[in-house]
Short mmCIF file of C-alpha atoms and ligand atoms in Angstrom, two decimals:
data_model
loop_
_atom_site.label_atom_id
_atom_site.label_comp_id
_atom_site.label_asym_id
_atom_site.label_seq_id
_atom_site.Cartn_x
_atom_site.Cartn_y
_atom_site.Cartn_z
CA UNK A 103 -254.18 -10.00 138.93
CA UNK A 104 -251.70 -7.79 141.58
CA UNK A 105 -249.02 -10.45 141.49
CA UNK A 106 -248.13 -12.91 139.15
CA UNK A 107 -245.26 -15.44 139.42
CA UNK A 108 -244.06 -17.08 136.03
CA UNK A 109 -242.61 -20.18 136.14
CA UNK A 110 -239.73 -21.30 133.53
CA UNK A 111 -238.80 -17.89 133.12
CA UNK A 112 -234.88 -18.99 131.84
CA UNK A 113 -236.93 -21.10 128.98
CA UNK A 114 -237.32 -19.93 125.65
CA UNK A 115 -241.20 -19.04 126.09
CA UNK A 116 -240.40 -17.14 129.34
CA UNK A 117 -237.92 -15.40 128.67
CA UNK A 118 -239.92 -13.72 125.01
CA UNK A 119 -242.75 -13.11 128.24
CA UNK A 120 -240.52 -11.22 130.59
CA UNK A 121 -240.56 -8.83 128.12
CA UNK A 122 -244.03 -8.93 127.07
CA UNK A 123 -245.56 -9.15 130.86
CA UNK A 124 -244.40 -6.29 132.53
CA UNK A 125 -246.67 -3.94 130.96
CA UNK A 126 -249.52 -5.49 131.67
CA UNK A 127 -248.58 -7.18 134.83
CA UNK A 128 -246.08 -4.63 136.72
CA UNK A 129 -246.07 -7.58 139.98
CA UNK A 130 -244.13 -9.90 138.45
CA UNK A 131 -242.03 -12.57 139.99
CA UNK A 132 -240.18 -14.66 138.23
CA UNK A 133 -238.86 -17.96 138.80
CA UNK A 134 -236.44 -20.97 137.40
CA UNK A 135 -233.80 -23.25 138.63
CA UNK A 136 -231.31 -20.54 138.11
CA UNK A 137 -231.88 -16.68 137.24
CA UNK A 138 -231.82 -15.70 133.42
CA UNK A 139 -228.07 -14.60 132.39
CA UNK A 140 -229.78 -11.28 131.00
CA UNK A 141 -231.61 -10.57 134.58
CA UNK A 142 -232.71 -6.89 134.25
CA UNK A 143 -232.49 -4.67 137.91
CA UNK A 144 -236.15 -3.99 137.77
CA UNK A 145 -236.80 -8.33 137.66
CA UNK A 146 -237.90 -10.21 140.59
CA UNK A 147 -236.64 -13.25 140.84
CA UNK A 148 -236.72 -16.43 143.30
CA UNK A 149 -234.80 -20.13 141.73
CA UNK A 150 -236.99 -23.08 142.98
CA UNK A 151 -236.89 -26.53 141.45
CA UNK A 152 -239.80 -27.76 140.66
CA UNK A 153 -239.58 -31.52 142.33
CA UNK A 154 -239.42 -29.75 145.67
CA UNK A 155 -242.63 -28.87 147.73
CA UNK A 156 -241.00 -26.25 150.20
CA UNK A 157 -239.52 -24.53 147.26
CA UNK A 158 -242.51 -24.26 145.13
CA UNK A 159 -244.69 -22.95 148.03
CA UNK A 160 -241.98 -20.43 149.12
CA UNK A 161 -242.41 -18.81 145.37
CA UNK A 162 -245.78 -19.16 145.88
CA UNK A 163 -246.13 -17.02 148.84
CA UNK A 164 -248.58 -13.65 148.19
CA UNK A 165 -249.24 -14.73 145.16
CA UNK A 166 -252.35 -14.10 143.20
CA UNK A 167 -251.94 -15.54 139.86
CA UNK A 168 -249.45 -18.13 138.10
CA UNK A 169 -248.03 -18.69 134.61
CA UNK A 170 -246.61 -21.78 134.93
CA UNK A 171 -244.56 -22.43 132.11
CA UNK A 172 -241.46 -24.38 134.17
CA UNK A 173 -240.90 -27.70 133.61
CA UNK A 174 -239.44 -30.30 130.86
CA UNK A 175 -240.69 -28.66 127.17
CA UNK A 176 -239.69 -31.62 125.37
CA UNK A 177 -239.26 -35.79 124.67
CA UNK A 178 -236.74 -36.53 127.47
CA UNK A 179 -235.73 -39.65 129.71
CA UNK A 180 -238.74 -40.83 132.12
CA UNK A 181 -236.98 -39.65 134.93
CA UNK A 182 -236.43 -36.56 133.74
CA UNK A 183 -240.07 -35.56 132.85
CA UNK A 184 -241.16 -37.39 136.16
CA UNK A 185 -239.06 -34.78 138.45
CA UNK A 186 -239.94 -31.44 136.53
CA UNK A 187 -242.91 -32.11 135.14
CA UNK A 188 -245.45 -35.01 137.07
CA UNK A 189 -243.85 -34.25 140.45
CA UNK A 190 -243.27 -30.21 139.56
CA UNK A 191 -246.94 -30.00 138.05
CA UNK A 192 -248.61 -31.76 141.06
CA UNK A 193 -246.23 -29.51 143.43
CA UNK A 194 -246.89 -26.61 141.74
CA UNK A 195 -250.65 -26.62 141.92
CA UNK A 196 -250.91 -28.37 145.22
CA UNK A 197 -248.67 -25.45 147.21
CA UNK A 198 -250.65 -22.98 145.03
CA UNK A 199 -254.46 -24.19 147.13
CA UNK A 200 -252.24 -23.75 150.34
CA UNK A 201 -250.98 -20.78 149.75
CA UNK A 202 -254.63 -19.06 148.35
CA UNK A 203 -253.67 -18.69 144.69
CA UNK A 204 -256.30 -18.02 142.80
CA UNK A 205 -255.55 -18.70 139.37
CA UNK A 206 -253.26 -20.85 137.50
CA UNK A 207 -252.39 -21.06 133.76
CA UNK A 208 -250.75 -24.25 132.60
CA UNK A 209 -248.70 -24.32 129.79
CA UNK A 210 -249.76 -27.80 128.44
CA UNK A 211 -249.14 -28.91 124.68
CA UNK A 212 -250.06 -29.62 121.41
CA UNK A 213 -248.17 -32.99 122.35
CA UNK A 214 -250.92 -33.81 124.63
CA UNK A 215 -253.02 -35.15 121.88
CA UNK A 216 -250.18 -35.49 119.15
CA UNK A 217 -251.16 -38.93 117.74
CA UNK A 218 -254.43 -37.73 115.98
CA UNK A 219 -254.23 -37.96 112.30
CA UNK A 220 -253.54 -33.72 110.69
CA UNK A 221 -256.79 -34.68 108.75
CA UNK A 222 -259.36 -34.69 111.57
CA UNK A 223 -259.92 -31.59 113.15
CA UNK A 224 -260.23 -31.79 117.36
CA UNK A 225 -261.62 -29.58 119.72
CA UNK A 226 -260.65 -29.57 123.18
CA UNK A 227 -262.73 -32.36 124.44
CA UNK A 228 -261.32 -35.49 122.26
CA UNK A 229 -259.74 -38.43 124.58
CA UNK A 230 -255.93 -37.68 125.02
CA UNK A 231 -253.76 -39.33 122.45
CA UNK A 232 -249.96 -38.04 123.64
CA UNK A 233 -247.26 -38.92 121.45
CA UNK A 234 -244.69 -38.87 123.94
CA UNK A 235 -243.50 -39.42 127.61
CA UNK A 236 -243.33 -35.42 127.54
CA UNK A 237 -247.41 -35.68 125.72
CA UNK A 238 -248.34 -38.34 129.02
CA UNK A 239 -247.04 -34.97 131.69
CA UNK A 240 -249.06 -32.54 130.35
CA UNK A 241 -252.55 -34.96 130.03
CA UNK A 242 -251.17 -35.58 133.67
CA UNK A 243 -251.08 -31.78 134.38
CA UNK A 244 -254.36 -30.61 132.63
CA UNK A 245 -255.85 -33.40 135.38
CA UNK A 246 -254.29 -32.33 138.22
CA UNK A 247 -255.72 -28.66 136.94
CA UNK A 248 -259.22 -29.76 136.66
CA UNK A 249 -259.03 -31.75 139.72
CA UNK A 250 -257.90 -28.32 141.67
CA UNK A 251 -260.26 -26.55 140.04
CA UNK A 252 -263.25 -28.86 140.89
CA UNK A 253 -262.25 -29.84 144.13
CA UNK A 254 -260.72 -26.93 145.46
CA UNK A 255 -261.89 -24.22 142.85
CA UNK A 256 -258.71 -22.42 141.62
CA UNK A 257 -259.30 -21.44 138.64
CA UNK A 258 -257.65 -23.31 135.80
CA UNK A 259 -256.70 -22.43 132.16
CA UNK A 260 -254.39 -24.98 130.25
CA UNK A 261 -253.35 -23.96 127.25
CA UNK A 262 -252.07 -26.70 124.36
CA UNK A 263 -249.50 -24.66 122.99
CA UNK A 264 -248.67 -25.39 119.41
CA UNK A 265 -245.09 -23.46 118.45
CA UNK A 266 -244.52 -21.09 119.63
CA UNK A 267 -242.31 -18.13 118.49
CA UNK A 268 -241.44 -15.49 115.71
CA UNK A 269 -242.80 -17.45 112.44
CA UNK A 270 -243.79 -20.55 111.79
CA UNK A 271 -240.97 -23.10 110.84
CA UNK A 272 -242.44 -25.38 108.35
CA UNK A 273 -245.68 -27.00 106.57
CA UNK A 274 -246.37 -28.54 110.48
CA UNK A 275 -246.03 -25.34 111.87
CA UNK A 276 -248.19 -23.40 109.57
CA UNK A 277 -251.36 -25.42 111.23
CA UNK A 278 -249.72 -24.66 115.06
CA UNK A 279 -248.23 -21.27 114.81
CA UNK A 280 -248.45 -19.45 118.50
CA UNK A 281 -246.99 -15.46 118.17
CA UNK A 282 -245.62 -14.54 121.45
CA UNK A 283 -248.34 -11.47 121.27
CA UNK A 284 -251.39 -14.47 121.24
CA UNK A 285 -249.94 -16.47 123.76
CA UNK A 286 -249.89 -12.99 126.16
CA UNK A 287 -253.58 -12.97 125.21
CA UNK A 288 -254.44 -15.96 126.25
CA UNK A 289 -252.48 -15.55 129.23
CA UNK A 290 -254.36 -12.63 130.21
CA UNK A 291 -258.07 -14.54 129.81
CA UNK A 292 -256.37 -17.35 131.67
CA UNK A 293 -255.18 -14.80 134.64
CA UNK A 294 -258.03 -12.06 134.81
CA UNK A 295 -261.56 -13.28 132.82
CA UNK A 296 -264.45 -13.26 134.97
CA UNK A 297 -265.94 -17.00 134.03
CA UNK A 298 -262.80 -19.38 134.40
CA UNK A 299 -263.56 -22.48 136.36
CA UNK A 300 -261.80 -24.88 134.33
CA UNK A 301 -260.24 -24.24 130.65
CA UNK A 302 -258.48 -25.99 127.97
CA UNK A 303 -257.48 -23.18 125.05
CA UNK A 304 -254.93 -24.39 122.25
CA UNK A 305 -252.26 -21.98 121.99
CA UNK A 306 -252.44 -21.10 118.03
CA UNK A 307 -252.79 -17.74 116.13
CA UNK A 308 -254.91 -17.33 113.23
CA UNK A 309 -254.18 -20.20 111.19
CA UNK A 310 -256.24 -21.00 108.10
CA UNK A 311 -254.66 -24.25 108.40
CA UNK A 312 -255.85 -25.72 111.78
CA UNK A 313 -256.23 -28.92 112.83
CA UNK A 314 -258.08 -27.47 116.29
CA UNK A 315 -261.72 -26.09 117.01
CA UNK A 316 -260.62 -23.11 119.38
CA UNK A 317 -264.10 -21.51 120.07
CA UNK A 318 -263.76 -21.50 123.56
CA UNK A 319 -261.10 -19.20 123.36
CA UNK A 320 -262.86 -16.99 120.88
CA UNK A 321 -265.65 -16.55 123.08
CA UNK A 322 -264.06 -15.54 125.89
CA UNK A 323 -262.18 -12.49 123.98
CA UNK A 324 -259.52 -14.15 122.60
CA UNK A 325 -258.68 -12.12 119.14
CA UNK A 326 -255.38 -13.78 117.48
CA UNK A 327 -252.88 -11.20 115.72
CA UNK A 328 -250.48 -13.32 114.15
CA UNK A 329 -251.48 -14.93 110.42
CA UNK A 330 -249.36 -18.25 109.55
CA UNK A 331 -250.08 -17.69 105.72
CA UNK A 332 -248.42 -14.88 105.99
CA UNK A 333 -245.20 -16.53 106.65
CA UNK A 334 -245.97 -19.63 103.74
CA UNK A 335 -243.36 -18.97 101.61
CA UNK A 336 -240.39 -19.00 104.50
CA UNK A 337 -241.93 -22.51 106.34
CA UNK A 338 -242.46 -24.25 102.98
CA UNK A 339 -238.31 -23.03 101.78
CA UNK A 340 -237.99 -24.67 105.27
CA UNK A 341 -239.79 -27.86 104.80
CA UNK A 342 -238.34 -28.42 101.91
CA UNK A 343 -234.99 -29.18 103.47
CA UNK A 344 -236.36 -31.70 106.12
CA UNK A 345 -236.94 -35.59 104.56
CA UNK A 346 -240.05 -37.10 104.34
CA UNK A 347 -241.26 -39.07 107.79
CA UNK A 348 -244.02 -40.87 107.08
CA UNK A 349 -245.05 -41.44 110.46
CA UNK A 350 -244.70 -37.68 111.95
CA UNK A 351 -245.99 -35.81 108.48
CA UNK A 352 -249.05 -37.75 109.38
CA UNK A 353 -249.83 -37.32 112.84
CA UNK A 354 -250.55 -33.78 114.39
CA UNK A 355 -247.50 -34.47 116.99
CA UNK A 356 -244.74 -34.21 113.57
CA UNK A 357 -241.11 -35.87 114.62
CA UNK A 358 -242.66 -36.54 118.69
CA UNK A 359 -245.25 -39.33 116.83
CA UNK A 360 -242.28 -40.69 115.01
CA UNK A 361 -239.27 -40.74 117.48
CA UNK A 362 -238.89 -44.61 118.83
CA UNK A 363 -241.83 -45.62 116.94
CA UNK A 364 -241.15 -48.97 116.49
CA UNK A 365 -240.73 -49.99 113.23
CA UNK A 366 -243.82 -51.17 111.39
CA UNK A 367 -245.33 -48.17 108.93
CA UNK A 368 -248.41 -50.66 108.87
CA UNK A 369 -249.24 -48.79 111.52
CA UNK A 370 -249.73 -45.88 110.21
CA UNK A 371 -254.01 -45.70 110.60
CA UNK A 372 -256.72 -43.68 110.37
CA UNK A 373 -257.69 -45.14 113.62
CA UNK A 374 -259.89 -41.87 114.50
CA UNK A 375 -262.73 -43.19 111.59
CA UNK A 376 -263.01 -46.74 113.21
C1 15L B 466 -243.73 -28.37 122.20
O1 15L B 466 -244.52 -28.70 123.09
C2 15L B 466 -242.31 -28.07 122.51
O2 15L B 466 -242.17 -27.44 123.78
C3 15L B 466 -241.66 -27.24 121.44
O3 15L B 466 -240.26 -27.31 121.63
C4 15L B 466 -242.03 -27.71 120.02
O4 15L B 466 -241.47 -28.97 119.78
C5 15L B 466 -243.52 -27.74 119.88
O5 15L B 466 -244.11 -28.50 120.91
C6 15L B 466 -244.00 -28.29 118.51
O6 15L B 466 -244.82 -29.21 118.50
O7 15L B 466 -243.58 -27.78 117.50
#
């Protein structure tokens, strides 16, 4: 891919990438609603928010591939997630057909299917079960991508992203672990592999303790680095000082499952057996 444009670049996931990219992809632009603090002189940068369609296609201009990481990365208020995220995600691929894009990666999440139980292990093709308003934006986004890809054919690569970052940050984490390093390679499969029509990856390293069948990714190159057993020890001193939440510690989704979950523990069911 000549030029890439990465969206969110401010966030915490772009801004470990702006260092990470560059080698690999010298053309990149970046873009946010404002320009990282840090901005190095060798950065391209263009601000555009997300809920506007001029602005979105003018960052989109000559562009070959995206990253498109921008958007709301958590729970928030409705109207919130409906501006950057539902309105920013159909924007974003929409002014990416007009303006001849040829690939997009879609940071989606873990959060997209955060309600099943830890027990039962999912591939990529269960039913959506998001755990949050935040889970609803990026089923919403991984359909707009397959409906671009299908209709229009850009090709598409949405990648559930578990958590990302350094180590993992407690027992949750040590199923959902993403090293910057694997997310770059999945990136990369997302941006330049021959076969992509349409994709759905789950952004994890090497974690003996999966809840996710990522063969897809495996099979088109993708060779994790980072081990979450590794880093055991440090998550479970962590989990140790969290308290108990019986509705998150069951669900894959943790503390998105149980936040304004309304009351009745009842609930709590193995509803992927019935
Ligand atoms: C996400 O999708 C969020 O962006 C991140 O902040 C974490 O909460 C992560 O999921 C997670 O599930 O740990």
């Amino acid at each position: 891919m000549p030029r890439v444009l990465m969206t969110g670049a401010a966030g915490g996931i772009g801004t470990s990438l702006r260092k990470l990219l560059p080698p690999i992809y010298p053309d990149l632009l970046l873009s946010d609603l404002k320009a990282p603090a840090d901005l190095g002189k060798d950065e391209k940068f263009k601000a555009a928010d997300l809920a506007d369609m001029a602005q979105v296609e003018a960052i989109c201009e000559g562009v070959d591939g995206i990253l498109h990481f921008g958007g709301y990365s958590v729970e928030g208020p409705w109207d919130s997630i409906l501006q950057s995220n539902i309105i920013g995600g159909y924007n974003l691929f929409e002014a990416a057909r007009k303006k001849g894009v040829k690939r997009v990666v879609f940071a989606s999440s873990n959060h997209a299917v955060g309600f099943y139980p830890r027990h039962h292990r999912i591939g990529t093709d269960v039913t959506a079960r998001p755990d949050s308003r935040y889970g609803v934006s990026k089923v919403f986004g991984e359909a707009v991508g397959a409906l671009y890809a299908d209709k229009h054919g850009l090709g598409v690569t949405c990648i559930r992203i578990g958590n990302f970052g350094e180590k993992p940050l407690d027992h949750r984490r040590l199923s959902i672990w993403l090293k910057p390093e694997d997310l770059v390679q999945l990136c990369c499969i997302g941006l330049d592999h021959p076969d992509i029509h349409f994709e759905i990856f789950y952004g994890a390293s090497y974690n003996e303790r999966a809840w996710w069948d990522n063969h897809r990714a495996y099979e088109l190159g993708y060779r994790p680095t980072g081990r979450a057993e590794d880093f055991r020890e440090h998550a479970m001193a962590e989990q140790a000082k969290l308290k108990p939440d019986p509705v998150g510690d069951y669900y894959q989704g943790g503390t998105f499952c149980s936040m304004e979950f309304d009351g009745d523990e009842s609930r709590i069911v193995d509803w992927s057996k019935r």
